Amino acid sequence: MTGTERHDEVAERLAAVRARVAEACEQSGRDPAEITLTVVTKFFPASDVRLLAELGVTDVGENRHQEALEKVTSCAGVPVRWHYIGGLQSNKAAAVAAYAQVVESVDRAKLVAPLARGAREADRPQPLDCLVQVSLDPPGERASRSGVDPKDLGALTDLVAGAEGLRLAGLMAVAPLGEDPDTAFARLARIHDDVRARHPAATWLSAGMSGDLEQAIAHGATHVRVGRAVLGPRPPIK
Ligand SMILES: *Cc1c(COP(=O)(O)O)cnc(C)c1O
């Protein structure tokens, strides 16, 4: 595919996703300006990140440290915010904190100290925005997707909020397989209300992907993470 063909394909898909976001906002009486579209670029080349920036995308998401680091390095000067959305090993957390503007997958206490250290050592102008990833799996079935058990969420959000170099920006979640996303995101909205009662600045709610962004927006998502609907089917893992 030529660069022009890729440009046109992505531009068309992006317009369709933006129209879906606008329609979902219309349905729930929300302002589309409240929603940040984070395009998930995992497995796609750095050239797609540049293309997305040209098309007005401000936020991109990556889920593997090595791949993210290569892309961030190759995209120096491209005006996008990098969201780290993948499973995070504690020995990589400080390195991720050095290049990501947002870490969405804080799912255990062990990550907090290395993230905070990485953020402070990177001499960031602002604290690193962190989202605590919460599991929406029904009790008893947890761990099929990552995320902290809701019963441990209070302790983890307090820890992030109290860490120098980090800012507790809100929550992230993935709808569990096999449950209606509408039901899962309704539960998430209540969990988010509880967190905000304690941490009023934790206003971000990252939920919704290619298949369920409408349901997420209906339940208050401020950030949607969309990969395939914008970029097409993912290339196989290298
Ligand atoms: C891959 C991924 C997405 C994007 O999924 P699509 O179905 O391609 O939209 C969103 N969130 C997380 C955590 C992901 O790993």
mmCIF file of C-alpha atoms and ligand atoms in Angstrom:
data_model
loop_
_atom_site.group_PDB
_atom_site.id
_atom_site.type_symbol
_atom_site.label_atom_id
_atom_site.label_comp_id
_atom_site.label_asym_id
_atom_site.label_seq_id
_atom_site.Cartn_x
_atom_site.Cartn_y
_atom_site.Cartn_z
ATOM 1 C CA MET A 1 0.000 0.000 0.000
ATOM 2 C CA THR A 2 1.328 3.475 -0.813
ATOM 3 C CA GLY A 3 1.542 6.197 1.793
ATOM 4 C CA THR A 4 -1.341 8.023 0.139
ATOM 5 C CA GLU A 5 -3.546 4.945 0.197
ATOM 6 C CA ARG A 6 -2.794 4.373 3.875
ATOM 7 C CA HIS A 7 -3.489 8.033 4.582
ATOM 8 C CA ASP A 8 -6.869 7.844 2.861
ATOM 9 C CA GLU A 9 -7.809 4.573 4.533
ATOM 10 C CA VAL A 10 -6.952 5.806 8.026
ATOM 11 C CA ALA A 11 -8.574 9.199 7.410
ATOM 12 C CA GLU A 12 -11.793 7.485 6.387
ATOM 13 C CA ARG A 13 -11.829 5.085 9.341
ATOM 14 C CA LEU A 14 -10.968 7.900 11.740
ATOM 15 C CA ALA A 15 -13.833 10.022 10.440
ATOM 16 C CA ALA A 16 -16.192 7.079 10.969
ATOM 17 C CA VAL A 17 -14.989 6.617 14.565
ATOM 18 C CA ARG A 18 -15.330 10.331 15.285
ATOM 19 C CA ALA A 19 -18.882 10.157 13.912
ATOM 20 C CA ARG A 20 -19.617 7.216 16.246
ATOM 21 C CA VAL A 21 -18.283 9.218 19.209
ATOM 22 C CA ALA A 22 -20.391 12.233 18.203
ATOM 23 C CA GLU A 23 -23.511 10.095 17.814
ATOM 24 C CA ALA A 24 -22.953 8.393 21.180
ATOM 25 C CA CYS A 25 -22.569 11.816 22.805
ATOM 26 C CA GLU A 26 -25.734 13.016 21.133
ATOM 27 C CA GLN A 27 -27.609 9.969 22.471
ATOM 28 C CA SER A 28 -26.493 10.613 26.034
ATOM 29 C CA GLY A 29 -26.617 14.404 25.984
ATOM 30 C CA ARG A 30 -22.868 14.816 26.303
ATOM 31 C CA ASP A 31 -20.480 17.206 24.590
ATOM 32 C CA PRO A 32 -17.998 15.422 22.255
ATOM 33 C CA ALA A 33 -15.343 17.810 23.565
ATOM 34 C CA GLU A 34 -15.486 15.819 26.842
ATOM 35 C CA ILE A 35 -14.182 12.711 25.078
ATOM 36 C CA THR A 36 -10.539 12.080 24.234
ATOM 37 C CA LEU A 37 -9.980 9.565 21.460
ATOM 38 C CA THR A 38 -6.823 7.574 22.167
ATOM 39 C CA VAL A 39 -5.839 5.607 19.090
ATOM 40 C CA VAL A 40 -4.196 2.310 20.046
ATOM 41 C CA THR A 41 -1.205 1.927 17.728
ATOM 42 C CA LYS A 42 0.166 -1.361 19.116
ATOM 43 C CA PHE A 43 1.610 -3.565 16.332
ATOM 44 C CA PHE A 44 1.311 -0.692 13.840
ATOM 45 C CA PRO A 45 4.374 1.172 12.591
ATOM 46 C CA ALA A 46 5.636 4.577 13.712
ATOM 47 C CA SER A 47 4.611 5.926 10.301
ATOM 48 C CA ASP A 48 0.986 5.411 11.369
ATOM 49 C CA VAL A 49 1.584 7.513 14.492
ATOM 50 C CA ARG A 50 2.871 10.367 12.313
ATOM 51 C CA LEU A 51 -0.103 9.967 10.016
ATOM 52 C CA LEU A 52 -2.524 10.053 12.959
ATOM 53 C CA ALA A 53 -0.913 13.236 14.288
ATOM 54 C CA GLU A 54 -1.357 14.852 10.856
ATOM 55 C CA LEU A 55 -5.017 13.853 11.010
ATOM 56 C CA GLY A 56 -5.427 15.633 14.342
ATOM 57 C CA VAL A 57 -5.121 12.692 16.727
ATOM 58 C CA THR A 58 -3.624 13.947 19.997
ATOM 59 C CA ASP A 59 -3.332 10.736 22.011
ATOM 60 C CA VAL A 60 -1.989 7.286 21.134
ATOM 61 C CA GLY A 61 -1.820 4.101 23.192
ATOM 62 C CA GLU A 62 0.766 1.335 23.378
ATOM 63 C CA ASN A 63 0.762 -1.855 25.412
ATOM 64 C CA ARG A 64 4.295 -3.253 25.282
ATOM 65 C CA HIS A 65 7.305 -1.447 26.683
ATOM 66 C CA GLN A 66 9.909 -2.339 24.057
ATOM 67 C CA GLU A 67 7.651 -1.551 21.125
ATOM 68 C CA ALA A 68 6.468 1.669 22.768
ATOM 69 C CA LEU A 69 10.009 2.842 23.466
ATOM 70 C CA GLU A 70 11.054 2.271 19.843
ATOM 71 C CA LYS A 71 8.056 4.188 18.536
ATOM 72 C CA VAL A 72 8.412 7.058 21.003
ATOM 73 C CA THR A 73 12.069 7.403 20.006
ATOM 74 C CA SER A 74 11.310 7.274 16.316
ATOM 75 C CA CYS A 75 8.459 9.802 16.715
ATOM 76 C CA ALA A 76 10.444 12.449 18.609
ATOM 77 C CA GLY A 77 8.859 15.815 17.871
ATOM 78 C CA VAL A 78 5.498 14.351 16.802
ATOM 79 C CA PRO A 79 2.912 16.182 18.927
ATOM 80 C CA VAL A 80 1.079 13.253 20.537
ATOM 81 C CA ARG A 81 0.633 12.159 24.128
ATOM 82 C CA TRP A 82 1.686 8.555 24.748
ATOM 83 C CA HIS A 83 -0.587 6.423 26.906
ATOM 84 C CA TYR A 84 0.789 3.185 28.276
ATOM 85 C CA ILE A 85 -2.204 0.827 28.435
ATOM 86 C CA GLY A 86 -0.639 -2.629 28.780
ATOM 87 C CA GLY A 87 0.375 -4.977 31.510
ATOM 88 C CA LEU A 88 3.317 -3.482 33.334
ATOM 89 C CA GLN A 89 6.226 -5.282 34.961
ATOM 90 C CA SER A 90 7.551 -3.481 38.018
ATOM 91 C CA ASN A 91 11.119 -3.589 36.677
ATOM 92 C CA LYS A 92 9.946 -1.678 33.545
ATOM 93 C CA ALA A 93 7.729 0.815 35.347
ATOM 94 C CA ALA A 94 10.371 3.509 35.869
ATOM 95 C CA ALA A 95 11.389 3.313 32.190
ATOM 96 C CA VAL A 96 7.770 3.662 31.070
ATOM 97 C CA ALA A 97 7.319 6.668 33.373
ATOM 98 C CA ALA A 98 10.167 8.377 31.512
ATOM 99 C CA TYR A 99 8.385 8.516 28.132
ATOM 100 C CA ALA A 100 4.649 8.034 28.740
ATOM 101 C CA GLN A 101 2.468 11.036 29.492
ATOM 102 C CA VAL A 102 -0.250 8.771 30.876
ATOM 103 C CA VAL A 103 -0.005 5.319 32.455
ATOM 104 C CA GLU A 104 -3.472 3.738 32.357
ATOM 105 C CA SER A 105 -2.654 0.291 33.693
ATOM 106 C CA VAL A 106 -1.673 0.843 37.321
ATOM 107 C CA ASP A 107 -3.151 -2.321 38.802
ATOM 108 C CA ARG A 108 -1.074 -3.059 41.910
ATOM 109 C CA ALA A 109 0.760 -1.319 44.716
ATOM 110 C CA LYS A 110 4.133 -2.650 43.636
ATOM 111 C CA LEU A 111 4.132 -0.396 40.549
ATOM 112 C CA VAL A 112 3.658 2.857 42.420
ATOM 113 C CA ALA A 113 7.144 3.429 43.841
ATOM 114 C CA PRO A 114 9.011 2.668 40.572
ATOM 115 C CA LEU A 115 6.569 4.765 38.533
ATOM 116 C CA ALA A 116 6.995 7.672 40.941
ATOM 117 C CA ARG A 117 10.775 7.327 40.900
ATOM 118 C CA GLY A 118 10.824 7.189 37.081
ATOM 119 C CA ALA A 119 8.568 10.224 36.868
ATOM 120 C CA ARG A 120 10.710 12.260 39.274
ATOM 121 C CA GLU A 121 13.987 11.265 37.609
ATOM 122 C CA ALA A 122 12.593 12.210 34.192
ATOM 123 C CA ASP A 123 12.234 15.768 35.472
ATOM 124 C CA ARG A 124 8.766 16.070 34.032
ATOM 125 C CA PRO A 125 7.173 19.536 34.003
ATOM 126 C CA GLN A 126 4.040 18.005 35.533
ATOM 127 C CA PRO A 127 3.356 14.887 37.550
ATOM 128 C CA LEU A 128 2.704 11.733 35.528
ATOM 129 C CA ASP A 129 -1.022 11.152 34.931
ATOM 130 C CA CYS A 130 -1.956 7.721 36.233
ATOM 131 C CA LEU A 131 -5.154 5.739 35.894
ATOM 132 C CA VAL A 132 -5.816 2.826 38.169
ATOM 133 C CA GLN A 133 -7.027 -0.151 36.152
ATOM 134 C CA VAL A 134 -9.959 -1.822 37.829
ATOM 135 C CA SER A 135 -11.204 -5.335 37.118
ATOM 136 C CA LEU A 136 -14.829 -5.570 36.021
ATOM 137 C CA ASP A 137 -14.847 -9.356 36.099
ATOM 138 C CA PRO A 138 -17.618 -10.857 38.199
ATOM 139 C CA PRO A 139 -16.352 -11.849 41.674
ATOM 140 C CA GLY A 140 -14.845 -15.313 41.580
ATOM 141 C CA GLU A 141 -13.791 -14.928 37.943
ATOM 142 C CA ARG A 142 -11.240 -12.194 38.436
ATOM 143 C CA ALA A 143 -7.847 -12.315 36.749
ATOM 144 C CA SER A 144 -9.120 -13.200 33.277
ATOM 145 C CA ARG A 145 -8.296 -9.569 32.502
ATOM 146 C CA SER A 146 -5.952 -7.450 34.534
ATOM 147 C CA GLY A 147 -7.092 -4.824 36.940
ATOM 148 C CA VAL A 148 -7.274 -4.405 40.680
ATOM 149 C CA ASP A 149 -10.140 -6.069 42.498
ATOM 150 C CA PRO A 150 -12.652 -3.311 43.356
ATOM 151 C CA LYS A 151 -12.316 -4.155 47.066
ATOM 152 C CA ASP A 152 -8.644 -3.148 46.922
ATOM 153 C CA LEU A 153 -9.251 -0.036 44.830
ATOM 154 C CA GLY A 154 -9.460 2.416 47.737
ATOM 155 C CA ALA A 155 -6.021 1.500 49.048
ATOM 156 C CA LEU A 156 -4.433 1.643 45.577
ATOM 157 C CA THR A 157 -5.988 4.978 44.609
ATOM 158 C CA ASP A 158 -4.854 6.461 47.937
ATOM 159 C CA LEU A 159 -1.334 5.218 47.292
ATOM 160 C CA VAL A 160 -1.168 6.723 43.791
ATOM 161 C CA ALA A 161 -2.713 10.000 44.972
ATOM 162 C CA GLY A 162 -0.099 10.253 47.709
ATOM 163 C CA ALA A 163 2.938 9.490 45.539
ATOM 164 C CA GLU A 164 5.199 12.429 44.743
ATOM 165 C CA GLY A 165 5.616 12.663 40.952
ATOM 166 C CA LEU A 166 2.288 10.987 40.163
ATOM 167 C CA ARG A 167 -1.212 12.367 39.729
ATOM 168 C CA LEU A 168 -4.267 10.170 40.218
ATOM 169 C CA ALA A 169 -6.215 11.166 37.095
ATOM 170 C CA GLY A 170 -8.933 8.495 37.262
ATOM 171 C CA LEU A 171 -9.735 4.911 36.318
ATOM 172 C CA MET A 172 -9.340 2.574 33.368
ATOM 173 C CA ALA A 173 -11.214 -0.656 32.663
ATOM 174 C CA VAL A 174 -11.874 -3.222 29.958
ATOM 175 C CA ALA A 175 -15.315 -4.818 29.677
ATOM 176 C CA PRO A 176 -15.093 -8.512 30.570
ATOM 177 C CA LEU A 177 -15.648 -11.088 27.857
ATOM 178 C CA GLY A 178 -19.032 -12.717 28.029
ATOM 179 C CA GLU A 179 -20.856 -9.878 29.794
ATOM 180 C CA ASP A 180 -22.939 -7.150 28.184
ATOM 181 C CA PRO A 181 -20.605 -4.105 28.160
ATOM 182 C CA ASP A 182 -23.547 -1.921 29.110
ATOM 183 C CA THR A 183 -23.920 -3.793 32.415
ATOM 184 C CA ALA A 184 -20.180 -3.802 33.066
ATOM 185 C CA PHE A 185 -19.779 -0.085 32.347
ATOM 186 C CA ALA A 186 -22.773 0.753 34.542
ATOM 187 C CA ARG A 187 -20.900 -0.973 37.383
ATOM 188 C CA LEU A 188 -17.755 0.948 36.455
ATOM 189 C CA ALA A 189 -19.621 4.267 36.630
ATOM 190 C CA ARG A 190 -20.641 3.539 40.239
ATOM 191 C CA ILE A 191 -17.094 2.523 41.124
ATOM 192 C CA HIS A 192 -15.846 5.774 39.576
ATOM 193 C CA ASP A 193 -18.368 7.779 41.630
ATOM 194 C CA ASP A 194 -16.984 6.199 44.815
ATOM 195 C CA VAL A 195 -13.407 7.043 43.827
ATOM 196 C CA ARG A 196 -14.327 10.634 42.993
ATOM 197 C CA ALA A 197 -16.043 11.075 46.345
ATOM 198 C CA ARG A 198 -12.612 10.548 47.902
ATOM 199 C CA HIS A 199 -10.443 11.993 45.109
ATOM 200 C CA PRO A 200 -12.466 14.713 43.358
ATOM 201 C CA ALA A 201 -9.693 15.386 40.820
ATOM 202 C CA ALA A 202 -9.771 11.776 39.555
ATOM 203 C CA THR A 203 -12.220 12.707 36.801
ATOM 204 C CA TRP A 204 -10.910 10.605 33.907
ATOM 205 C CA LEU A 205 -12.642 7.390 32.985
ATOM 206 C CA SER A 206 -10.915 5.396 30.244
ATOM 207 C CA ALA A 207 -13.328 2.780 28.932
ATOM 208 C CA GLY A 208 -14.565 1.615 25.569
ATOM 209 C CA MET A 209 -12.733 0.139 22.591
ATOM 210 C CA SER A 210 -13.619 -0.460 18.926
ATOM 211 C CA GLY A 211 -16.570 -2.681 19.788
ATOM 212 C CA ASP A 212 -18.101 -0.965 22.809
ATOM 213 C CA LEU A 213 -17.265 2.728 22.755
ATOM 214 C CA GLU A 214 -20.950 3.710 22.571
ATOM 215 C CA GLN A 215 -21.789 1.869 25.800
ATOM 216 C CA ALA A 216 -18.729 3.368 27.520
ATOM 217 C CA ILE A 217 -19.696 6.914 26.522
ATOM 218 C CA ALA A 218 -23.244 6.310 27.756
ATOM 219 C CA HIS A 219 -21.740 5.486 31.165
ATOM 220 C CA GLY A 220 -19.442 8.463 31.445
ATOM 221 C CA ALA A 221 -16.190 7.521 29.698
ATOM 222 C CA THR A 222 -13.943 10.530 29.131
ATOM 223 C CA HIS A 223 -11.340 8.545 27.181
ATOM 224 C CA VAL A 224 -11.968 5.812 24.621
ATOM 225 C CA ARG A 225 -9.134 3.551 23.441
ATOM 226 C CA VAL A 226 -9.709 2.558 19.852
ATOM 227 C CA GLY A 227 -7.362 0.444 17.762
ATOM 228 C CA ARG A 228 -8.822 -1.659 14.961
ATOM 229 C CA ALA A 229 -11.719 0.633 14.097
ATOM 230 C CA VAL A 230 -9.202 3.355 13.165
ATOM 231 C CA LEU A 231 -6.202 1.391 11.912
ATOM 232 C CA GLY A 232 -7.774 -1.798 10.567
ATOM 233 C CA PRO A 233 -6.977 -5.387 11.507
ATOM 234 C CA ARG A 234 -3.770 -5.642 13.525
ATOM 235 C CA PRO A 235 -0.763 -7.164 11.788
ATOM 236 C CA PRO A 236 0.389 -10.450 13.381
ATOM 237 C CA ILE A 237 2.732 -10.225 16.396
ATOM 238 C CA LYS A 238 6.351 -10.028 15.304
HETATM 239 C C1 LIG B 1 -5.667 -3.315 22.193
HETATM 240 C C2 LIG B 1 -6.355 -2.564 23.259
HETATM 241 C C3 LIG B 1 -7.381 -1.649 22.946
HETATM 242 C C4 LIG B 1 -7.895 -1.411 21.536
HETATM 243 O O1 LIG B 1 -8.681 -2.480 21.124
HETATM 244 P P1 LIG B 1 -9.447 -2.447 19.714
HETATM 245 O O2 LIG B 1 -10.412 -3.563 19.816
HETATM 246 O O3 LIG B 1 -8.417 -2.613 18.656
HETATM 247 O O4 LIG B 1 -10.139 -1.125 19.622
HETATM 248 C C5 LIG B 1 -7.945 -0.937 23.997
HETATM 249 N N1 LIG B 1 -7.536 -1.115 25.275
HETATM 250 C C6 LIG B 1 -6.565 -1.981 25.603
HETATM 251 C C7 LIG B 1 -6.182 -2.116 27.034
HETATM 252 C C8 LIG B 1 -5.944 -2.728 24.617
HETATM 253 O O5 LIG B 1 -4.979 -3.601 24.955
#
